[in-house]
mmCIF file of C-alpha atoms in Angstrom:
data_model
loop_
_atom_site.group_PDB
_atom_site.id
_atom_site.type_symbol
_atom_site.label_atom_id
_atom_site.label_comp_id
_atom_site.label_asym_id
_atom_site.label_seq_id
_atom_site.Cartn_x
_atom_site.Cartn_y
_atom_site.Cartn_z
ATOM 1 C CA MET A 1 196.389 55.729 -69.114
ATOM 2 C CA ALA A 2 193.955 53.687 -67.010
ATOM 3 C CA ARG A 3 191.379 51.329 -68.409
ATOM 4 C CA GLY A 4 187.833 50.996 -67.134
ATOM 5 C CA ALA A 5 187.143 47.273 -66.749
ATOM 6 C CA THR A 6 188.856 45.422 -63.949
ATOM 7 C CA VAL A 7 187.954 41.992 -65.383
ATOM 8 C CA ASN A 8 187.927 40.342 -68.798
ATOM 9 C CA PRO A 9 185.271 37.602 -68.606
ATOM 10 C CA ALA A 10 184.553 35.289 -71.518
ATOM 11 C CA GLY A 11 181.615 36.296 -73.688
ATOM 12 C CA ARG A 12 178.351 34.402 -73.340
ATOM 13 C CA PHE A 13 178.886 32.558 -76.634
ATOM 14 C CA GLU A 14 182.344 31.271 -75.771
ATOM 15 C CA PRO A 15 182.520 27.475 -75.309
ATOM 16 C CA ARG A 16 185.224 27.695 -72.636
ATOM 17 C CA ARG A 17 185.784 29.713 -69.463
ATOM 18 C CA THR A 18 189.166 30.418 -67.895
ATOM 19 C CA GLU A 19 190.074 31.537 -64.397
ATOM 20 C CA PRO A 20 193.334 33.333 -63.452
ATOM 21 C CA VAL A 21 195.621 31.464 -61.060
ATOM 22 C CA TRP A 22 197.631 33.039 -58.245
ATOM 23 C CA ASP A 23 200.832 33.386 -60.292
ATOM 24 C CA ASP A 24 198.898 35.317 -62.940
ATOM 25 C CA LEU A 25 197.441 37.647 -60.338
ATOM 26 C CA GLU A 26 200.864 38.380 -58.863
ATOM 27 C CA ALA A 27 202.285 39.163 -62.287
ATOM 28 C CA GLU A 28 199.368 41.141 -63.651
ATOM 29 C CA GLY A 29 197.863 42.954 -60.703
ATOM 30 C CA ARG A 30 194.208 41.993 -60.262
ATOM 31 C CA GLU A 31 191.653 39.699 -61.858
ATOM 32 C CA GLY A 32 193.987 38.868 -64.740
ATOM 33 C CA VAL A 33 193.967 42.426 -66.107
ATOM 34 C CA PRO A 34 197.439 43.675 -67.058
ATOM 35 C CA ALA A 35 198.441 47.110 -65.785
ATOM 36 C CA GLU A 36 198.935 48.412 -69.343
ATOM 37 C CA VAL A 37 197.125 47.107 -72.412
ATOM 38 C CA ARG A 38 197.539 48.698 -75.821
ATOM 39 C CA THR A 39 194.631 49.144 -78.198
ATOM 40 C CA THR A 40 194.281 46.713 -81.098
ATOM 41 C CA VAL A 41 192.341 47.879 -84.161
ATOM 42 C CA LEU A 42 190.535 45.415 -86.439
ATOM 43 C CA THR A 43 188.690 46.130 -89.688
ATOM 44 C CA ASP A 44 184.982 45.472 -90.130
ATOM 45 C CA THR A 45 184.219 43.796 -93.468
ATOM 46 C CA THR A 46 180.429 43.947 -93.489
ATOM 47 C CA ARG A 47 178.817 45.496 -96.567
ATOM 48 C CA THR A 48 176.019 47.385 -94.821
ATOM 49 C CA ILE A 49 176.228 50.412 -92.549
ATOM 50 C CA LEU A 50 172.688 51.349 -91.456
ATOM 51 C CA ALA A 51 171.180 49.710 -88.369
ATOM 52 C CA ARG A 52 167.391 49.719 -88.126
ATOM 53 C CA ASN A 53 165.606 50.087 -84.807
ATOM 54 C CA ASP A 54 161.998 49.447 -83.837
ATOM 55 C CA SER A 55 162.259 50.044 -80.094
ATOM 56 C CA PRO A 56 159.621 52.390 -78.655
ATOM 57 C CA ASP A 57 162.153 53.531 -76.036
ATOM 58 C CA VAL A 58 164.391 55.591 -78.354
ATOM 59 C CA PRO A 59 163.547 58.529 -80.648
ATOM 60 C CA PHE A 60 165.236 57.286 -83.833
ATOM 61 C CA ASP A 61 164.736 54.544 -86.410
ATOM 62 C CA VAL A 62 168.136 54.418 -88.113
ATOM 63 C CA SER A 63 171.644 54.586 -86.703
ATOM 64 C CA ILE A 64 175.300 54.265 -87.680
ATOM 65 C CA ASN A 65 178.090 53.098 -85.405
ATOM 66 C CA PRO A 66 181.485 53.812 -87.019
ATOM 67 C CA TYR A 67 183.232 51.672 -84.399
ATOM 68 C CA ARG A 68 182.499 48.506 -82.432
ATOM 69 C CA GLY A 69 183.989 48.695 -78.954
ATOM 70 C CA CYS A 70 184.965 51.935 -77.263
ATOM 71 C CA GLU A 71 188.209 53.154 -75.730
ATOM 72 C CA HIS A 72 186.429 55.458 -73.290
ATOM 73 C CA GLY A 73 186.204 52.457 -70.972
ATOM 74 C CA CYS A 74 182.966 53.411 -69.195
ATOM 75 C CA SER A 75 182.458 50.736 -66.557
ATOM 76 C CA TYR A 76 178.666 50.708 -66.894
ATOM 77 C CA CYS A 77 178.360 50.755 -70.728
ATOM 78 C CA PHE A 78 175.452 48.609 -71.937
ATOM 79 C CA ALA A 79 177.156 48.252 -75.338
ATOM 80 C CA ARG A 80 179.860 46.066 -73.782
ATOM 81 C CA ALA A 81 177.546 43.088 -74.210
ATOM 82 C CA SER A 82 177.703 43.437 -78.007
ATOM 83 C CA HIS A 83 181.391 42.485 -78.061
ATOM 84 C CA ALA A 84 180.385 38.898 -77.301
ATOM 85 C CA PHE A 85 179.080 38.666 -80.879
ATOM 86 C CA LEU A 86 182.696 39.111 -82.008
ATOM 87 C CA ASN A 87 183.884 36.304 -79.703
ATOM 88 C CA LEU A 88 185.558 38.982 -77.584
ATOM 89 C CA SER A 89 185.108 39.791 -73.920
ATOM 90 C CA PRO A 90 182.686 42.545 -72.891
ATOM 91 C CA GLY A 91 185.292 43.408 -70.247
ATOM 92 C CA LEU A 92 188.754 44.643 -71.099
ATOM 93 C CA ASP A 93 188.495 43.503 -74.741
ATOM 94 C CA PHE A 94 185.627 45.935 -75.324
ATOM 95 C CA GLU A 95 187.867 48.919 -74.693
ATOM 96 C CA THR A 96 191.143 47.542 -76.080
ATOM 97 C CA THR A 97 190.040 45.702 -79.249
ATOM 98 C CA ILE A 98 188.229 48.186 -81.463
ATOM 99 C CA VAL A 99 186.663 47.281 -84.804
ATOM 100 C CA GLU A 100 186.629 50.181 -87.263
ATOM 101 C CA LYS A 101 184.489 50.625 -90.366
ATOM 102 C CA PRO A 102 186.700 52.477 -92.865
ATOM 103 C CA GLU A 103 184.224 51.996 -95.751
ATOM 104 C CA ALA A 104 181.384 53.597 -93.789
ATOM 105 C CA ALA A 105 181.046 56.724 -95.942
ATOM 106 C CA ALA A 106 181.034 54.801 -99.237
ATOM 107 C CA LEU A 107 178.539 52.284 -97.875
ATOM 108 C CA LEU A 108 176.324 55.100 -96.622
ATOM 109 C CA ARG A 109 176.383 56.848 -100.001
ATOM 110 C CA ARG A 110 175.303 53.598 -101.646
ATOM 111 C CA GLU A 111 172.431 53.158 -99.145
ATOM 112 C CA LEU A 112 171.180 56.706 -99.651
ATOM 113 C CA ALA A 113 171.210 56.232 -103.438
ATOM 114 C CA LYS A 114 168.969 53.169 -103.414
ATOM 115 C CA PRO A 115 165.599 53.757 -105.110
ATOM 116 C CA GLY A 116 163.692 52.508 -102.078
ATOM 117 C CA TYR A 117 165.541 54.600 -99.490
ATOM 118 C CA ARG A 118 163.291 56.849 -97.393
ATOM 119 C CA CYS A 119 164.868 59.676 -95.412
ATOM 120 C CA SER A 120 164.769 59.438 -91.618
ATOM 121 C CA PRO A 121 167.161 61.140 -89.168
ATOM 122 C CA ILE A 122 170.281 59.032 -88.694
ATOM 123 C CA ALA A 123 171.662 58.755 -85.165
ATOM 124 C CA LEU A 124 175.398 58.412 -84.516
ATOM 125 C CA GLY A 125 176.659 57.287 -81.119
ATOM 126 C CA THR A 126 173.738 55.143 -80.043
ATOM 127 C CA ASN A 127 175.912 52.152 -79.167
ATOM 128 C CA THR A 128 179.555 53.271 -79.019
ATOM 129 C CA ASP A 129 180.952 56.788 -79.134
ATOM 130 C CA PRO A 130 181.601 58.071 -82.682
ATOM 131 C CA TYR A 131 184.216 60.480 -81.264
ATOM 132 C CA GLN A 132 186.217 58.038 -79.167
ATOM 133 C CA PRO A 133 190.011 58.575 -79.258
ATOM 134 C CA LEU A 134 190.557 56.478 -82.408
ATOM 135 C CA GLU A 135 188.443 58.907 -84.432
ATOM 136 C CA ARG A 136 191.135 61.559 -84.100
ATOM 137 C CA SER A 137 193.325 59.692 -86.592
ATOM 138 C CA ARG A 138 190.763 57.548 -88.471
ATOM 139 C CA ARG A 139 188.246 60.348 -89.247
ATOM 140 C CA ILE A 140 185.511 57.854 -90.103
ATOM 141 C CA THR A 141 182.782 59.832 -88.348
ATOM 142 C CA ARG A 142 183.796 62.966 -90.226
ATOM 143 C CA SER A 143 183.608 61.119 -93.548
ATOM 144 C CA ILE A 144 180.057 60.040 -92.670
ATOM 145 C CA LEU A 145 179.068 63.610 -91.819
ATOM 146 C CA GLU A 146 180.509 64.827 -95.122
ATOM 147 C CA VAL A 147 178.120 62.514 -96.990
ATOM 148 C CA LEU A 148 175.123 63.491 -94.856
ATOM 149 C CA VAL A 149 175.769 67.220 -95.133
ATOM 150 C CA ALA A 150 176.427 67.050 -98.884
ATOM 151 C CA HIS A 151 173.025 65.462 -99.423
ATOM 152 C CA GLU A 152 171.186 67.522 -96.787
ATOM 153 C CA HIS A 153 170.303 64.470 -94.724
ATOM 154 C CA PRO A 154 169.321 65.064 -91.065
ATOM 155 C CA PHE A 155 171.359 63.480 -88.281
ATOM 156 C CA GLY A 156 171.868 63.469 -84.533
ATOM 157 C CA ILE A 157 175.017 62.794 -82.536
ATOM 158 C CA VAL A 158 175.467 61.487 -78.989
ATOM 159 C CA THR A 159 178.963 61.759 -77.524
ATOM 160 C CA LYS A 160 181.052 62.286 -74.407
ATOM 161 C CA SER A 161 183.937 63.759 -76.392
ATOM 162 C CA ALA A 162 185.137 67.291 -77.057
ATOM 163 C CA LEU A 163 186.468 65.985 -80.391
ATOM 164 C CA VAL A 164 183.025 66.666 -81.851
ATOM 165 C CA LEU A 165 184.130 70.328 -82.092
ATOM 166 C CA ARG A 166 186.604 69.366 -84.816
ATOM 167 C CA ASP A 167 183.588 68.870 -87.082
ATOM 168 C CA LEU A 168 181.789 72.040 -86.053
ATOM 169 C CA ASP A 169 181.943 73.335 -89.642
ATOM 170 C CA LEU A 170 179.834 70.437 -90.932
ATOM 171 C CA ILE A 171 177.516 70.216 -87.929
ATOM 172 C CA ALA A 172 176.818 73.953 -87.841
ATOM 173 C CA ALA A 173 176.006 74.005 -91.561
ATOM 174 C CA ALA A 174 173.474 71.210 -91.094
ATOM 175 C CA SER A 175 172.082 72.728 -87.901
ATOM 176 C CA SER A 176 171.436 76.017 -89.696
ATOM 177 C CA ARG A 177 169.011 74.036 -91.889
ATOM 178 C CA ARG A 178 167.468 72.319 -88.849
ATOM 179 C CA GLN A 179 169.126 69.075 -89.874
ATOM 180 C CA ALA A 180 171.510 68.358 -86.989
ATOM 181 C CA GLU A 181 171.658 68.222 -83.224
ATOM 182 C CA VAL A 182 174.263 67.086 -80.729
ATOM 183 C CA MET A 183 173.593 65.550 -77.332
ATOM 184 C CA ILE A 184 176.448 65.571 -74.820
ATOM 185 C CA SER A 185 176.314 62.789 -72.250
ATOM 186 C CA ILE A 186 177.268 63.957 -68.751
ATOM 187 C CA THR A 187 177.251 61.317 -66.039
ATOM 188 C CA THR A 188 178.820 63.288 -63.201
ATOM 189 C CA LEU A 189 180.354 66.696 -62.478
ATOM 190 C CA ASP A 190 182.833 65.125 -60.056
ATOM 191 C CA PRO A 191 186.182 64.820 -61.897
ATOM 192 C CA ASP A 192 187.456 62.117 -59.543
ATOM 193 C CA LEU A 193 184.383 59.944 -60.009
ATOM 194 C CA ALA A 194 184.469 60.560 -63.772
ATOM 195 C CA SER A 195 188.086 59.445 -63.973
ATOM 196 C CA ARG A 196 187.146 56.168 -62.306
ATOM 197 C CA MET A 197 183.921 55.520 -64.217
ATOM 198 C CA GLU A 198 184.959 56.849 -67.640
ATOM 199 C CA PRO A 199 188.772 56.884 -67.632
ATOM 200 C CA ARG A 200 189.352 57.878 -71.277
ATOM 201 C CA ALA A 201 186.356 60.131 -71.863
ATOM 202 C CA ALA A 202 186.475 63.924 -71.666
ATOM 203 C CA ALA A 203 186.460 65.379 -68.163
ATOM 204 C CA PRO A 204 183.140 66.904 -67.018
ATOM 205 C CA HIS A 205 184.338 70.499 -67.434
ATOM 206 C CA ARG A 206 185.396 69.737 -71.032
ATOM 207 C CA ARG A 207 181.920 68.440 -71.820
ATOM 208 C CA LEU A 208 180.368 71.651 -70.505
ATOM 209 C CA GLU A 209 182.875 73.655 -72.558
ATOM 210 C CA THR A 210 181.847 71.605 -75.577
ATOM 211 C CA LEU A 211 178.203 72.491 -75.007
ATOM 212 C CA ARG A 212 179.137 76.169 -74.818
ATOM 213 C CA ALA A 213 181.143 75.986 -78.051
ATOM 214 C CA LEU A 214 178.381 74.125 -79.896
ATOM 215 C CA SER A 215 175.764 76.601 -78.725
ATOM 216 C CA ALA A 216 177.964 79.564 -79.698
ATOM 217 C CA GLY A 217 178.403 77.950 -83.125
ATOM 218 C CA GLY A 218 174.652 77.875 -83.679
ATOM 219 C CA VAL A 219 174.247 74.127 -83.153
ATOM 220 C CA ARG A 220 171.139 72.707 -81.542
ATOM 221 C CA CYS A 221 172.526 70.872 -78.540
ATOM 222 C CA GLY A 222 171.338 69.134 -75.419
ATOM 223 C CA VAL A 223 172.410 67.070 -72.443
ATOM 224 C CA LEU A 224 171.855 63.450 -71.546
ATOM 225 C CA ALA A 225 172.188 62.976 -67.795
ATOM 226 C CA SER A 226 172.849 59.316 -68.201
ATOM 227 C CA PRO A 227 173.158 56.818 -66.991
ATOM 228 C CA MET A 228 171.904 57.602 -63.530
ATOM 229 C CA ILE A 229 173.260 54.976 -61.144
ATOM 230 C CA PRO A 230 171.274 54.823 -57.875
ATOM 231 C CA GLY A 231 173.496 55.468 -54.879
ATOM 232 C CA LEU A 232 176.485 56.527 -56.994
ATOM 233 C CA ASN A 233 175.732 59.587 -59.125
ATOM 234 C CA ASP A 234 171.947 60.069 -59.064
ATOM 235 C CA HIS A 235 172.240 62.783 -56.414
ATOM 236 C CA GLU A 236 173.856 64.944 -59.118
ATOM 237 C CA LEU A 237 170.903 64.878 -61.519
ATOM 238 C CA GLU A 238 169.725 68.456 -60.914
ATOM 239 C CA ARG A 239 173.284 69.837 -60.778
ATOM 240 C CA ILE A 240 174.087 68.279 -64.150
ATOM 241 C CA LEU A 241 170.962 69.764 -65.713
ATOM 242 C CA ASP A 242 171.644 73.190 -64.161
ATOM 243 C CA ALA A 243 175.226 73.242 -65.447
ATOM 244 C CA ALA A 244 174.237 72.075 -68.926
ATOM 245 C CA ARG A 245 171.482 74.697 -69.218
ATOM 246 C CA ALA A 246 173.920 77.407 -68.202
ATOM 247 C CA SER A 247 176.276 76.109 -70.906
ATOM 248 C CA GLY A 248 173.728 76.442 -73.705
ATOM 249 C CA ALA A 249 171.889 73.120 -73.789
ATOM 250 C CA THR A 250 168.257 73.507 -74.858
ATOM 251 C CA SER A 251 167.046 69.920 -74.559
ATOM 252 C CA ALA A 252 167.574 67.208 -71.981
ATOM 253 C CA GLY A 253 167.069 63.536 -71.348
ATOM 254 C CA TRP A 254 168.088 60.896 -68.858
ATOM 255 C CA SER A 255 168.235 57.136 -68.505
ATOM 256 C CA LEU A 256 168.773 54.588 -65.768
ATOM 257 C CA VAL A 257 171.867 52.402 -65.793
ATOM 258 C CA ARG A 258 171.415 49.280 -67.957
ATOM 259 C CA LEU A 259 173.426 46.142 -67.201
ATOM 260 C CA PRO A 260 172.557 43.440 -69.760
ATOM 261 C CA HIS A 261 174.279 40.053 -69.943
ATOM 262 C CA GLU A 262 177.997 40.198 -69.036
ATOM 263 C CA VAL A 263 177.841 43.917 -68.216
ATOM 264 C CA LYS A 264 176.388 42.998 -64.813
ATOM 265 C CA ASP A 265 179.577 41.131 -63.943
ATOM 266 C CA VAL A 266 181.909 43.788 -65.354
ATOM 267 C CA PHE A 267 180.155 46.595 -63.476
ATOM 268 C CA THR A 268 179.885 44.628 -60.232
ATOM 269 C CA ALA A 269 183.616 43.847 -60.334
ATOM 270 C CA TRP A 270 184.340 47.532 -61.009
ATOM 271 C CA LEU A 271 182.195 48.556 -58.023
ATOM 272 C CA ARG A 272 183.930 46.089 -55.719
ATOM 273 C CA ASP A 273 187.304 47.429 -56.801
ATOM 274 C CA LYS A 274 186.643 51.184 -57.065
ATOM 275 C CA GLU A 275 183.746 51.782 -54.646
ATOM 276 C CA PRO A 276 184.010 48.940 -52.105
ATOM 277 C CA GLY A 277 182.296 50.838 -49.311
ATOM 278 C CA ARG A 278 179.230 51.603 -51.413
ATOM 279 C CA ALA A 279 179.047 48.572 -53.691
ATOM 280 C CA ASP A 280 176.382 46.586 -51.823
ATOM 281 C CA LYS A 281 174.141 49.632 -51.383
ATOM 282 C CA ILE A 282 174.425 50.603 -55.043
ATOM 283 C CA LEU A 283 173.632 47.095 -56.261
ATOM 284 C CA ALA A 284 170.656 46.886 -53.894
ATOM 285 C CA ARG A 285 169.307 50.213 -55.169
ATOM 286 C CA ILE A 286 169.647 49.085 -58.782
ATOM 287 C CA ARG A 287 167.708 45.917 -57.948
ATOM 288 C CA GLU A 288 164.958 48.094 -56.432
ATOM 289 C CA THR A 289 164.482 49.673 -59.855
ATOM 290 C CA ARG A 290 164.657 46.384 -61.789
ATOM 291 C CA GLY A 291 162.157 44.145 -60.010
ATOM 292 C CA GLY A 292 164.808 42.559 -57.821
ATOM 293 C CA LYS A 293 167.240 41.936 -60.689
ATOM 294 C CA LEU A 294 170.244 43.893 -61.918
ATOM 295 C CA TYR A 295 168.656 44.233 -65.353
ATOM 296 C CA GLU A 296 165.202 43.922 -66.856
ATOM 297 C CA PRO A 297 165.037 44.256 -70.663
ATOM 298 C CA GLU A 298 161.341 44.982 -71.092
ATOM 299 C CA PHE A 299 160.418 47.774 -73.502
ATOM 300 C CA GLY A 300 158.838 50.677 -71.668
ATOM 301 C CA SER A 301 160.830 50.200 -68.477
ATOM 302 C CA ARG A 302 164.364 49.263 -69.510
ATOM 303 C CA MET A 303 165.437 52.902 -69.940
ATOM 304 C CA ARG A 304 163.815 54.274 -66.758
ATOM 305 C CA GLY A 305 163.240 51.329 -64.434
ATOM 306 C CA GLU A 306 160.228 50.764 -62.215
ATOM 307 C CA GLY A 307 159.242 51.021 -58.576
ATOM 308 C CA PRO A 308 159.339 53.937 -56.101
ATOM 309 C CA TYR A 309 163.013 54.797 -56.525
ATOM 310 C CA ALA A 310 162.800 54.924 -60.319
ATOM 311 C CA GLN A 311 159.603 56.953 -60.120
ATOM 312 C CA MET A 312 161.320 59.433 -57.812
ATOM 313 C CA LEU A 313 164.151 59.887 -60.351
ATOM 314 C CA SER A 314 161.608 60.492 -63.124
ATOM 315 C CA ARG A 315 159.797 63.107 -61.026
ATOM 316 C CA ARG A 316 163.056 64.857 -60.134
ATOM 317 C CA PHE A 317 164.032 65.038 -63.785
ATOM 318 C CA GLU A 318 160.667 66.378 -64.885
ATOM 319 C CA ILE A 319 160.607 69.060 -62.160
ATOM 320 C CA ALA A 320 164.120 70.196 -63.093
ATOM 321 C CA ARG A 321 163.334 70.087 -66.824
ATOM 322 C CA ARG A 322 160.333 72.365 -66.406
ATOM 323 C CA ARG A 323 162.158 74.719 -64.058
ATOM 324 C CA LEU A 324 165.001 75.129 -66.527
ATOM 325 C CA GLY A 325 162.844 75.304 -69.647
ATOM 326 C CA PHE A 326 164.366 72.274 -71.343
ATOM 327 C CA SER A 327 162.680 70.648 -74.302
ATOM 328 C CA THR A 328 162.473 66.845 -74.432
ATOM 329 C CA GLU A 329 162.082 66.801 -78.219
ATOM 330 C CA ARG A 330 164.908 64.967 -79.988
ATOM 331 C CA PHE A 331 165.486 64.232 -83.656
ATOM 332 C CA ASP A 332 162.803 66.746 -84.633
ATOM 333 C CA LEU A 333 164.714 67.517 -87.820
ATOM 334 C CA ASP A 334 163.898 68.623 -91.354
ATOM 335 C CA MET A 335 163.771 65.709 -93.797
ATOM 336 C CA SER A 336 162.303 67.621 -96.732
ATOM 337 C CA ARG A 337 165.605 68.849 -98.198
ATOM 338 C CA PHE A 338 167.258 65.451 -98.674
ATOM 339 C CA THR A 339 168.680 64.826 -102.163
ATOM 340 C CA LYS A 340 169.747 61.353 -103.219
ATOM 341 C CA PRO A 341 173.284 60.710 -104.438
ATOM 342 C CA LYS A 342 173.513 59.559 -108.021
ATOM 343 C CA GLN A 343 173.465 55.784 -107.899
ATOM 344 C CA ASP A 344 176.320 55.215 -110.321
ATOM 345 C CA ALA A 345 178.608 57.529 -108.323
ATOM 346 C CA ALA A 346 177.655 55.759 -105.115
ATOM 347 C CA GLN A 347 178.555 52.400 -106.623
ATOM 348 C CA ARG A 348 181.903 53.646 -107.929
ATOM 349 C CA ALA A 349 182.800 55.054 -104.513
ATOM 350 C CA LEU A 350 182.932 51.522 -103.090
ATOM 351 C CA PHE A 351 185.749 50.657 -105.462
ATOM 352 C CA ALA A 352 187.694 53.924 -105.300
#
């Protein structure tokens, strides 16, 4: 199956850079990327699992990412830049070298049992997808949900995958107590464009089916029309929201494409390869929303951009949201029912 990145640049912390030579290109296809690359799985050995967040741009304070890297291969993914911290490329390495966290559930149980722990909704899928293909066999995300549901701890999930329905039993039980919600990210309704942008993620119609199944199962669910990429998929904004509302979504959000660090190069190379006729226009439009740059990291504008084009997208979203009756409230979950695990049991679980 296809991969997303068409390049594999060195990470920003690497001391050396390499360039493919002509013989490599002939043998491998383009830009040094082999036609078929298998996934390598590494094990994360850190002893903490909760990530704290103080950004005013996102509606959560605590998150868990069961995996580092993501096989979905989305060409635009802002999380690609984080692979540089592993001395791996944010390009092809990001989607072919995945770091799993098999001790996540035990580590979580230990965190929840600490005397100083204060309950706050935990977000899964804020960096990489917790239901990427590897989860089908590893079941790390499910083990995390089992701990959260057992202790009546609120959580939210963001995913592009229909695999989330495997865990409908746990999610529905928590949602019935107003302790869970699921946001499905839909970038486009065009299956051809989706297959180029997000080659290993669920097709658009499967994501809408997932919304319908979640809604039918009593789960609070919503849609994230993100990222919007000016000149590529932003014309679909209203259609995505219409389709999601008809499929049972009750809340909605959106964000502008974010291209930090090496992601700019990975996405630009993808555009040149997959959308050559539109590449220059798309890049120019993105710069219009980022003060002349391809990325601006300032809080307050990094998620939505600035300037007339970004303002127009915000107005379009708000008009459609009101027309469809969407809520913008996220992670408005009940924290009062949380019960701490017994600390001794949580400690023993790490050595089971």
